[in-house]
PDB file of C-alpha atoms in Angstrom:
ATOM      1  CA  MET G 147      13.848  88.713  -9.579  1.00  0.00           C
ATOM      2  CA  ASN G 148      15.022  88.224  -6.006  1.00  0.00           C
ATOM      3  CA  ASN G 149      17.517  85.733  -4.564  1.00  0.00           C
ATOM      4  CA  TRP G 150      14.722  83.286  -3.485  1.00  0.00           C
ATOM      5  CA  GLU G 151      13.533  83.058  -7.141  1.00  0.00           C
ATOM      6  CA  LEU G 152      16.850  82.635  -8.628  1.00  0.00           C
ATOM      7  CA  LEU G 153      17.754  80.064  -6.276  1.00  0.00           C
ATOM      8  CA  GLU G 154      14.746  78.013  -6.959  1.00  0.00           C
ATOM      9  CA  ILE G 155      15.114  78.596 -10.783  1.00  0.00           C
ATOM     10  CA  ARG G 156      18.757  77.458 -10.441  1.00  0.00           C
ATOM     11  CA  GLU G 157      17.660  74.097  -8.830  1.00  0.00           C
ATOM     12  CA  SER G 158      15.156  73.362 -11.693  1.00  0.00           C
ATOM     13  CA  LEU G 159      18.288  74.085 -14.206  1.00  0.00           C
ATOM     14  CA  LEU G 160      20.516  71.760 -12.162  1.00  0.00           C
ATOM     15  CA  ARG G 161      17.829  68.933 -12.166  1.00  0.00           C
ATOM     16  CA  ASP G 162      17.245  69.371 -16.112  1.00  0.00           C
ATOM     17  CA  LEU G 163      21.269  69.033 -16.525  1.00  0.00           C
ATOM     18  CA  ALA G 164      21.744  66.417 -13.876  1.00  0.00           C
ATOM     19  CA  GLU G 165      23.027  63.926 -16.438  1.00  0.00           C
ATOM     20  CA  PHE G 166      25.829  66.061 -17.479  1.00  0.00           C
ATOM     21  CA  ILE G 167      27.037  67.085 -13.865  1.00  0.00           C
ATOM     22  CA  GLU G 168      29.938  65.017 -12.617  1.00  0.00           C
ATOM     23  CA  ASP G 169      29.448  63.351  -9.137  1.00  0.00           C
ATOM     24  CA  ASN G 170      30.317  65.886  -6.215  1.00  0.00           C
ATOM     25  CA  TYR G 171      31.053  68.448  -8.764  1.00  0.00           C
ATOM     26  CA  TYR G 172      29.768  71.159  -6.483  1.00  0.00           C
ATOM     27  CA  GLY G 173      31.536  69.573  -3.373  1.00  0.00           C
ATOM     28  CA  THR G 174      30.491  68.914   0.249  1.00  0.00           C
ATOM     29  CA  PRO G 175      29.615  71.141   1.988  1.00  0.00           C
ATOM     30  CA  ALA G 176      27.964  73.662  -0.338  1.00  0.00           C
ATOM     31  CA  PRO G 177      30.729  75.807  -1.826  1.00  0.00           C
ATOM     32  CA  HIS G 178      31.456  79.484  -0.910  1.00  0.00           C
ATOM     33  CA  GLU G 179      29.059  81.863  -2.712  1.00  0.00           C
ATOM     34  CA  TYR G 180      31.466  83.225  -5.313  1.00  0.00           C
ATOM     35  CA  ARG G 181      32.866  79.573  -5.905  1.00  0.00           C
ATOM     36  CA  ARG G 182      29.257  78.448  -6.586  1.00  0.00           C
ATOM     37  CA  HIS G 183      28.882  81.177  -9.304  1.00  0.00           C
ATOM     38  CA  GLU G 184      32.281  80.107 -10.875  1.00  0.00           C
ATOM     39  CA  LEU G 185      31.160  76.566 -11.056  1.00  0.00           C
ATOM     40  CA  ASP G 186      27.794  77.441 -12.538  1.00  0.00           C
ATOM     41  CA  VAL G 187      29.683  79.510 -15.250  1.00  0.00           C
ATOM     42  CA  ARG G 188      32.170  76.740 -15.931  1.00  0.00           C
ATOM     43  CA  LEU G 189      29.403  74.211 -16.177  1.00  0.00           C
ATOM     44  CA  GLY G 190      27.278  76.329 -18.410  1.00  0.00           C
ATOM     45  CA  LYS G 191      30.175  77.168 -20.827  1.00  0.00           C
ATOM     46  CA  LYS G 192      31.323  73.575 -21.059  1.00  0.00           C
ATOM     47  CA  LEU G 193      27.864  72.475 -22.109  1.00  0.00           C
ATOM     48  CA  LYS G 194      27.477  75.626 -24.509  1.00  0.00           C
ATOM     49  CA  PHE G 195      30.634  75.503 -26.336  1.00  0.00           C
ATOM     50  CA  SER G 196      31.535  71.629 -26.449  1.00  0.00           C
ATOM     51  CA  SER G 197      30.616  69.364 -29.227  1.00  0.00           C
ATOM     52  CA  SER G 198      30.551  66.374 -26.661  1.00  0.00           C
ATOM     53  CA  TYR G 199      26.940  66.568 -25.851  1.00  0.00           C
ATOM     54  CA  PRO G 200      24.733  66.085 -29.282  1.00  0.00           C
ATOM     55  CA  GLN G 201      22.315  64.486 -27.156  1.00  0.00           C
ATOM     56  CA  MET G 202      21.279  67.338 -25.335  1.00  0.00           C
ATOM     57  CA  THR G 203      17.542  68.497 -25.738  1.00  0.00           C
ATOM     58  CA  ILE G 204      16.404  71.955 -26.728  1.00  0.00           C
ATOM     59  CA  ARG G 205      15.351  72.229 -23.028  1.00  0.00           C
ATOM     60  CA  GLN G 206      18.719  71.287 -21.710  1.00  0.00           C
ATOM     61  CA  ARG G 207      20.535  73.721 -24.087  1.00  0.00           C
ATOM     62  CA  ARG G 208      18.279  76.410 -22.782  1.00  0.00           C
ATOM     63  CA  ALA G 209      18.796  75.370 -19.236  1.00  0.00           C
ATOM     64  CA  SER G 210      22.719  75.554 -19.680  1.00  0.00           C
ATOM     65  CA  ASP G 211      22.523  78.892 -21.471  1.00  0.00           C
ATOM     66  CA  LEU G 212      20.514  80.134 -18.373  1.00  0.00           C
ATOM     67  CA  LEU G 213      22.659  78.558 -15.848  1.00  0.00           C
ATOM     68  CA  LEU G 214      25.830  80.182 -17.460  1.00  0.00           C
ATOM     69  CA  GLN G 215      24.071  83.655 -17.416  1.00  0.00           C
ATOM     70  CA  VAL G 216      22.842  82.898 -13.635  1.00  0.00           C
ATOM     71  CA  GLY G 217      26.371  82.499 -12.835  1.00  0.00           C
ATOM     72  CA  LEU G 218      27.908  85.396 -14.583  1.00  0.00           C
ATOM     73  CA  CYS G 219      25.317  87.667 -12.786  1.00  0.00           C
ATOM     74  CA  GLY G 220      25.951  86.252  -9.409  1.00  0.00           C
ATOM     75  CA  ALA G 221      29.683  86.405  -9.822  1.00  0.00           C
ATOM     76  CA  THR G 222      29.396  89.945 -11.097  1.00  0.00           C
ATOM     77  CA  GLU G 223      27.226  91.182  -8.505  1.00  0.00           C
ATOM     78  CA  TYR G 224      29.574  89.358  -5.654  1.00  0.00           C
ATOM     79  CA  ALA G 225      32.489  91.271  -7.288  1.00  0.00           C
ATOM     80  CA  LEU G 226      30.755  94.697  -7.041  1.00  0.00           C
ATOM     81  CA  GLY G 227      30.830  94.147  -3.413  1.00  0.00           C
ATOM     82  CA  THR G 228      34.721  94.282  -3.339  1.00  0.00           C
ATOM     83  CA  ILE G 229      35.241  97.277  -5.576  1.00  0.00           C
ATOM     84  CA  GLU G 230      36.300 100.481  -4.173  1.00  0.00           C
ATOM     85  CA  ASP G 231      36.885 102.692  -7.156  1.00  0.00           C
ATOM     86  CA  GLU G 232      33.722 104.599  -7.814  1.00  0.00           C
ATOM     87  CA  ASP G 233      34.393 104.747 -11.565  1.00  0.00           C
ATOM     88  CA  GLN G 234      34.976 100.834 -11.771  1.00  0.00           C
ATOM     89  CA  LEU G 235      31.906 100.527  -9.548  1.00  0.00           C
ATOM     90  CA  LYS G 236      29.601 102.499 -11.791  1.00  0.00           C
ATOM     91  CA  HIS G 237      30.958 100.698 -14.897  1.00  0.00           C
ATOM     92  CA  GLY G 238      30.252  97.232 -12.966  1.00  0.00           C
ATOM     93  CA  ARG G 239      26.646  98.169 -12.107  1.00  0.00           C
ATOM     94  CA  GLU G 240      25.903  99.214 -15.738  1.00  0.00           C
ATOM     95  CA  ARG G 241      27.343  96.005 -17.097  1.00  0.00           C
ATOM     96  CA  LEU G 242      25.270  93.936 -14.509  1.00  0.00           C
ATOM     97  CA  VAL G 243      22.077  95.873 -15.537  1.00  0.00           C
ATOM     98  CA  LYS G 244      22.656  94.667 -19.030  1.00  0.00           C
ATOM     99  CA  MET G 245      23.465  91.086 -18.053  1.00  0.00           C
ATOM    100  CA  LYS G 246      20.007  90.967 -16.002  1.00  0.00           C
ATOM    101  CA  GLY G 247      18.218  92.114 -19.114  1.00  0.00           C
ATOM    102  CA  ASP G 248      19.877  89.147 -21.028  1.00  0.00           C
ATOM    103  CA  LEU G 249      19.002  86.927 -18.185  1.00  0.00           C
ATOM    104  CA  ALA G 250      15.316  87.739 -18.552  1.00  0.00           C
ATOM    105  CA  ASP G 251      15.465  86.898 -22.185  1.00  0.00           C
ATOM    106  CA  LEU G 252      17.062  83.543 -21.445  1.00  0.00           C
ATOM    107  CA  MET G 253      14.472  83.034 -18.683  1.00  0.00           C
ATOM    108  CA  ARG G 254      11.594  83.433 -21.389  1.00  0.00           C
ATOM    109  CA  ASP G 255      13.412  81.066 -23.640  1.00  0.00           C
ATOM    110  CA  TYR G 256      13.726  78.464 -20.664  1.00  0.00           C
ATOM    111  CA  ASP G 257      10.197  79.066 -19.492  1.00  0.00           C
ATOM    112  CA  ASN G 258       8.642  78.275 -22.866  1.00  0.00           C
ATOM    113  CA  CYS G 259      10.115  74.815 -22.642  1.00  0.00           C
ATOM    114  CA  LEU G 260       8.363  73.813 -19.324  1.00  0.00           C
ATOM    115  CA  SER G 261       4.800  72.370 -19.263  1.00  0.00           C
ATOM    116  CA  GLU G 262       2.120  74.128 -17.593  1.00  0.00           C
ATOM    117  CA  GLU G 263       2.219  71.951 -14.671  1.00  0.00           C
ATOM    118  CA  GLU G 264       5.968  72.393 -14.094  1.00  0.00           C
ATOM    119  CA  ARG G 265       5.587  76.147 -14.483  1.00  0.00           C
ATOM    120  CA  LYS G 266       2.863  76.348 -11.662  1.00  0.00           C
ATOM    121  CA  LEU G 267       5.022  74.073  -9.520  1.00  0.00           C
ATOM    122  CA  LEU G 268       8.008  76.300  -9.790  1.00  0.00           C
ATOM    123  CA  LEU G 269       5.926  79.563  -9.087  1.00  0.00           C
ATOM    124  CA  ARG G 270       4.523  77.693  -5.967  1.00  0.00           C
ATOM    125  CA  GLN G 271       7.899  76.739  -4.860  1.00  0.00           C
ATOM    126  CA  VAL G 272       9.185  80.213  -5.278  1.00  0.00           C
ATOM    127  CA  LYS G 273       6.084  81.914  -3.633  1.00  0.00           C
ATOM    128  CA  ASN G 274       6.555  79.443  -0.638  1.00  0.00           C
ATOM    129  CA  ASN G 275      10.169  80.434  -0.090  1.00  0.00           C
ATOM    130  CA  SER G 276       9.226  84.155  -0.408  1.00  0.00           C
ATOM    131  CA  ASN G 277       6.435  83.676   2.173  1.00  0.00           C
ATOM    132  CA  ARG G 278       8.516  81.864   4.737  1.00  0.00           C
ATOM    133  CA  GLU G 279       9.823  85.151   6.477  1.00  0.00           C
ATOM    134  CA  GLU G 280       6.438  86.665   6.343  1.00  0.00           C
ATOM    135  CA  SER G 281       5.051  83.944   8.824  1.00  0.00           C
ATOM    136  CA  LEU G 282       6.813  85.586  11.642  1.00  0.00           C
ATOM    137  CA  LYS G 283       5.020  88.452  13.739  1.00  0.00           C
ATOM    138  CA  ASP G 284       6.555  92.015  13.211  1.00  0.00           C
ATOM    139  CA  SER G 285       7.739  92.009  16.828  1.00  0.00           C
ATOM    140  CA  GLU G 286       9.374  88.714  16.405  1.00  0.00           C
ATOM    141  CA  ARG G 287      10.856  89.619  13.073  1.00  0.00           C
ATOM    142  CA  ASP G 288      12.371  92.874  14.526  1.00  0.00           C
ATOM    143  CA  SER G 289      13.714  91.035  17.577  1.00  0.00           C
ATOM    144  CA  LEU G 290      15.697  88.683  15.316  1.00  0.00           C
ATOM    145  CA  LEU G 291      16.776  91.421  13.256  1.00  0.00           C
ATOM    146  CA  LYS G 292      18.452  93.163  16.215  1.00  0.00           C
ATOM    147  CA  LEU G 293      20.296  90.098  17.149  1.00  0.00           C
ATOM    148  CA  VAL G 294      21.404  89.639  13.586  1.00  0.00           C
ATOM    149  CA  ILE G 295      22.813  93.205  13.274  1.00  0.00           C
ATOM    150  CA  GLY G 296      24.044  93.461  16.833  1.00  0.00           C
ATOM    151  CA  MET G 297      26.209  90.184  16.514  1.00  0.00           C
ATOM    152  CA  ALA G 298      27.486  91.065  12.916  1.00  0.00           C
ATOM    153  CA  VAL G 299      28.510  94.593  14.291  1.00  0.00           C
ATOM    154  CA  GLY G 300      29.896  93.533  17.557  1.00  0.00           C
ATOM    155  CA  ALA G 301      31.581  90.350  16.692  1.00  0.00           C
ATOM    156  CA  TYR G 302      32.332  90.515  12.961  1.00  0.00           C
ATOM    157  CA  CYS G 303      32.869  94.346  12.665  1.00  0.00           C
ATOM    158  CA  TYR G 304      29.964  94.441   9.939  1.00  0.00           C
ATOM    159  CA  ASN G 305      29.725  98.016   8.488  1.00  0.00           C
ATOM    160  CA  PRO G 306      26.787  98.210   6.409  1.00  0.00           C
ATOM    161  CA  ALA G 307      28.073 101.567   4.820  1.00  0.00           C
ATOM    162  CA  ALA G 308      31.345  99.940   3.600  1.00  0.00           C
ATOM    163  CA  LEU G 309      31.885  98.807  -0.065  1.00  0.00           C
ATOM    164  CA  LYS G 310      34.108  96.038   1.028  1.00  0.00           C
ATOM    165  CA  ASN G 311      33.061  93.885   4.060  1.00  0.00           C
ATOM    166  CA  ASP G 312      34.507  90.456   5.006  1.00  0.00           C
ATOM    167  CA  ALA G 313      31.584  89.759   7.555  1.00  0.00           C
ATOM    168  CA  VAL G 314      29.322  87.868   5.380  1.00  0.00           C
ATOM    169  CA  SER G 315      31.859  85.364   4.319  1.00  0.00           C
ATOM    170  CA  ASP G 316      33.361  85.237   8.053  1.00  0.00           C
ATOM    171  CA  ILE G 317      29.862  84.497   9.299  1.00  0.00           C
ATOM    172  CA  THR G 318      29.079  81.828   6.765  1.00  0.00           C
ATOM    173  CA  LYS G 319      32.557  80.157   7.490  1.00  0.00           C
ATOM    174  CA  ASP G 320      31.929  79.972  11.104  1.00  0.00           C
ATOM    175  CA  LEU G 321      28.418  78.632  10.645  1.00  0.00           C
ATOM    176  CA  GLU G 322      29.929  75.872   8.144  1.00  0.00           C
ATOM    177  CA  GLU G 323      32.474  74.867  10.802  1.00  0.00           C
ATOM    178  CA  LEU G 324      29.541  74.356  13.298  1.00  0.00           C
ATOM    179  CA  GLY G 325      27.857  72.062  10.829  1.00  0.00           C
ATOM    180  CA  ILE G 326      25.293  74.683   9.788  1.00  0.00           C
ATOM    181  CA  SER G 327      24.918  75.475   6.052  1.00  0.00           C
ATOM    182  CA  ILE G 328      23.675  78.746   4.867  1.00  0.00           C
ATOM    183  CA  SER G 329      24.461  80.852   1.734  1.00  0.00           C
ATOM    184  CA  ASP G 330      26.171  83.920   1.636  1.00  0.00           C
ATOM    185  CA  ASP G 331      23.245  85.430  -0.316  1.00  0.00           C
ATOM    186  CA  THR G 332      20.865  84.642   2.714  1.00  0.00           C
ATOM    187  CA  VAL G 333      23.338  86.157   5.140  1.00  0.00           C
ATOM    188  CA  ARG G 334      23.677  89.301   3.120  1.00  0.00           C
ATOM    189  CA  LYS G 335      20.022  89.657   2.759  1.00  0.00           C
ATOM    190  CA  TYR G 336      19.137  89.607   6.377  1.00  0.00           C
ATOM    191  CA  LEU G 337      22.114  91.925   7.109  1.00  0.00           C
ATOM    192  CA  ILE G 338      20.869  94.524   4.766  1.00  0.00           C
ATOM    193  CA  GLN G 339      17.245  94.328   6.184  1.00  0.00           C
ATOM    194  CA  ALA G 340      18.491  94.414   9.824  1.00  0.00           C
ATOM    195  CA  ALA G 341      20.855  97.626   8.877  1.00  0.00           C
ATOM    196  CA  ALA G 342      18.072  99.281   7.212  1.00  0.00           C
ATOM    197  CA  LYS G 343      15.559  98.501  10.222  1.00  0.00           C
ATOM    198  CA  PHE G 344      17.987  99.637  12.553  1.00  0.00           C
ATOM    199  CA  PRO G 345      20.463 102.298  11.019  1.00  0.00           C
ATOM    200  CA  GLN G 346      21.725 103.244  14.468  1.00  0.00           C
ATOM    201  CA  ALA G 347      23.773 100.208  14.782  1.00  0.00           C
ATOM    202  CA  ARG G 348      27.118 101.264  14.055  1.00  0.00           C
ATOM    203  CA  LYS G 349      30.506 100.880  15.702  1.00  0.00           C
ATOM    204  CA  ALA G 350      31.723 104.123  16.994  1.00  0.00           C
TER     205      ALA G 350
END
């Protein structure tokens, strides 16, 4: 399951749980990627373990369980990017694989609560988002990726080979200061694609 799919599914979960989410819970502008994962985990735990929400439907309970797991997977994956010790990194990756297996089980439970029409709509949204990037011609896409990797390496000291790199959060923060909202997930995705396409883009 890629990041586009997770983001679309997360939006569906938040719609199901809207009546239990406090106003401005996630803040404005959108929180930093890791903070967003933390807030998802906190909300999921609150709804899962509190006895204050007896009115929750089965669908809402499955949505809260899934949101909790989405947040845990996202936070763990983000944290892996900050670990330098090889043993810790290996252990963390193994843990993430198990967590994603649990995520798939919870996804099936939630999916069973959706109507056929809702399921089709969600799949259509995921497909539309996945296809957005495919609308560019190869040459146009390559040119944009050159710009992305060139500016990231030149201005933000981005190192594709580094386990720990602040470039992603620095880029996101600078864009937010300009009034442009973009997730760390999206920035990271295109940096990885650009680095794979142009491996020669390294600072000496």
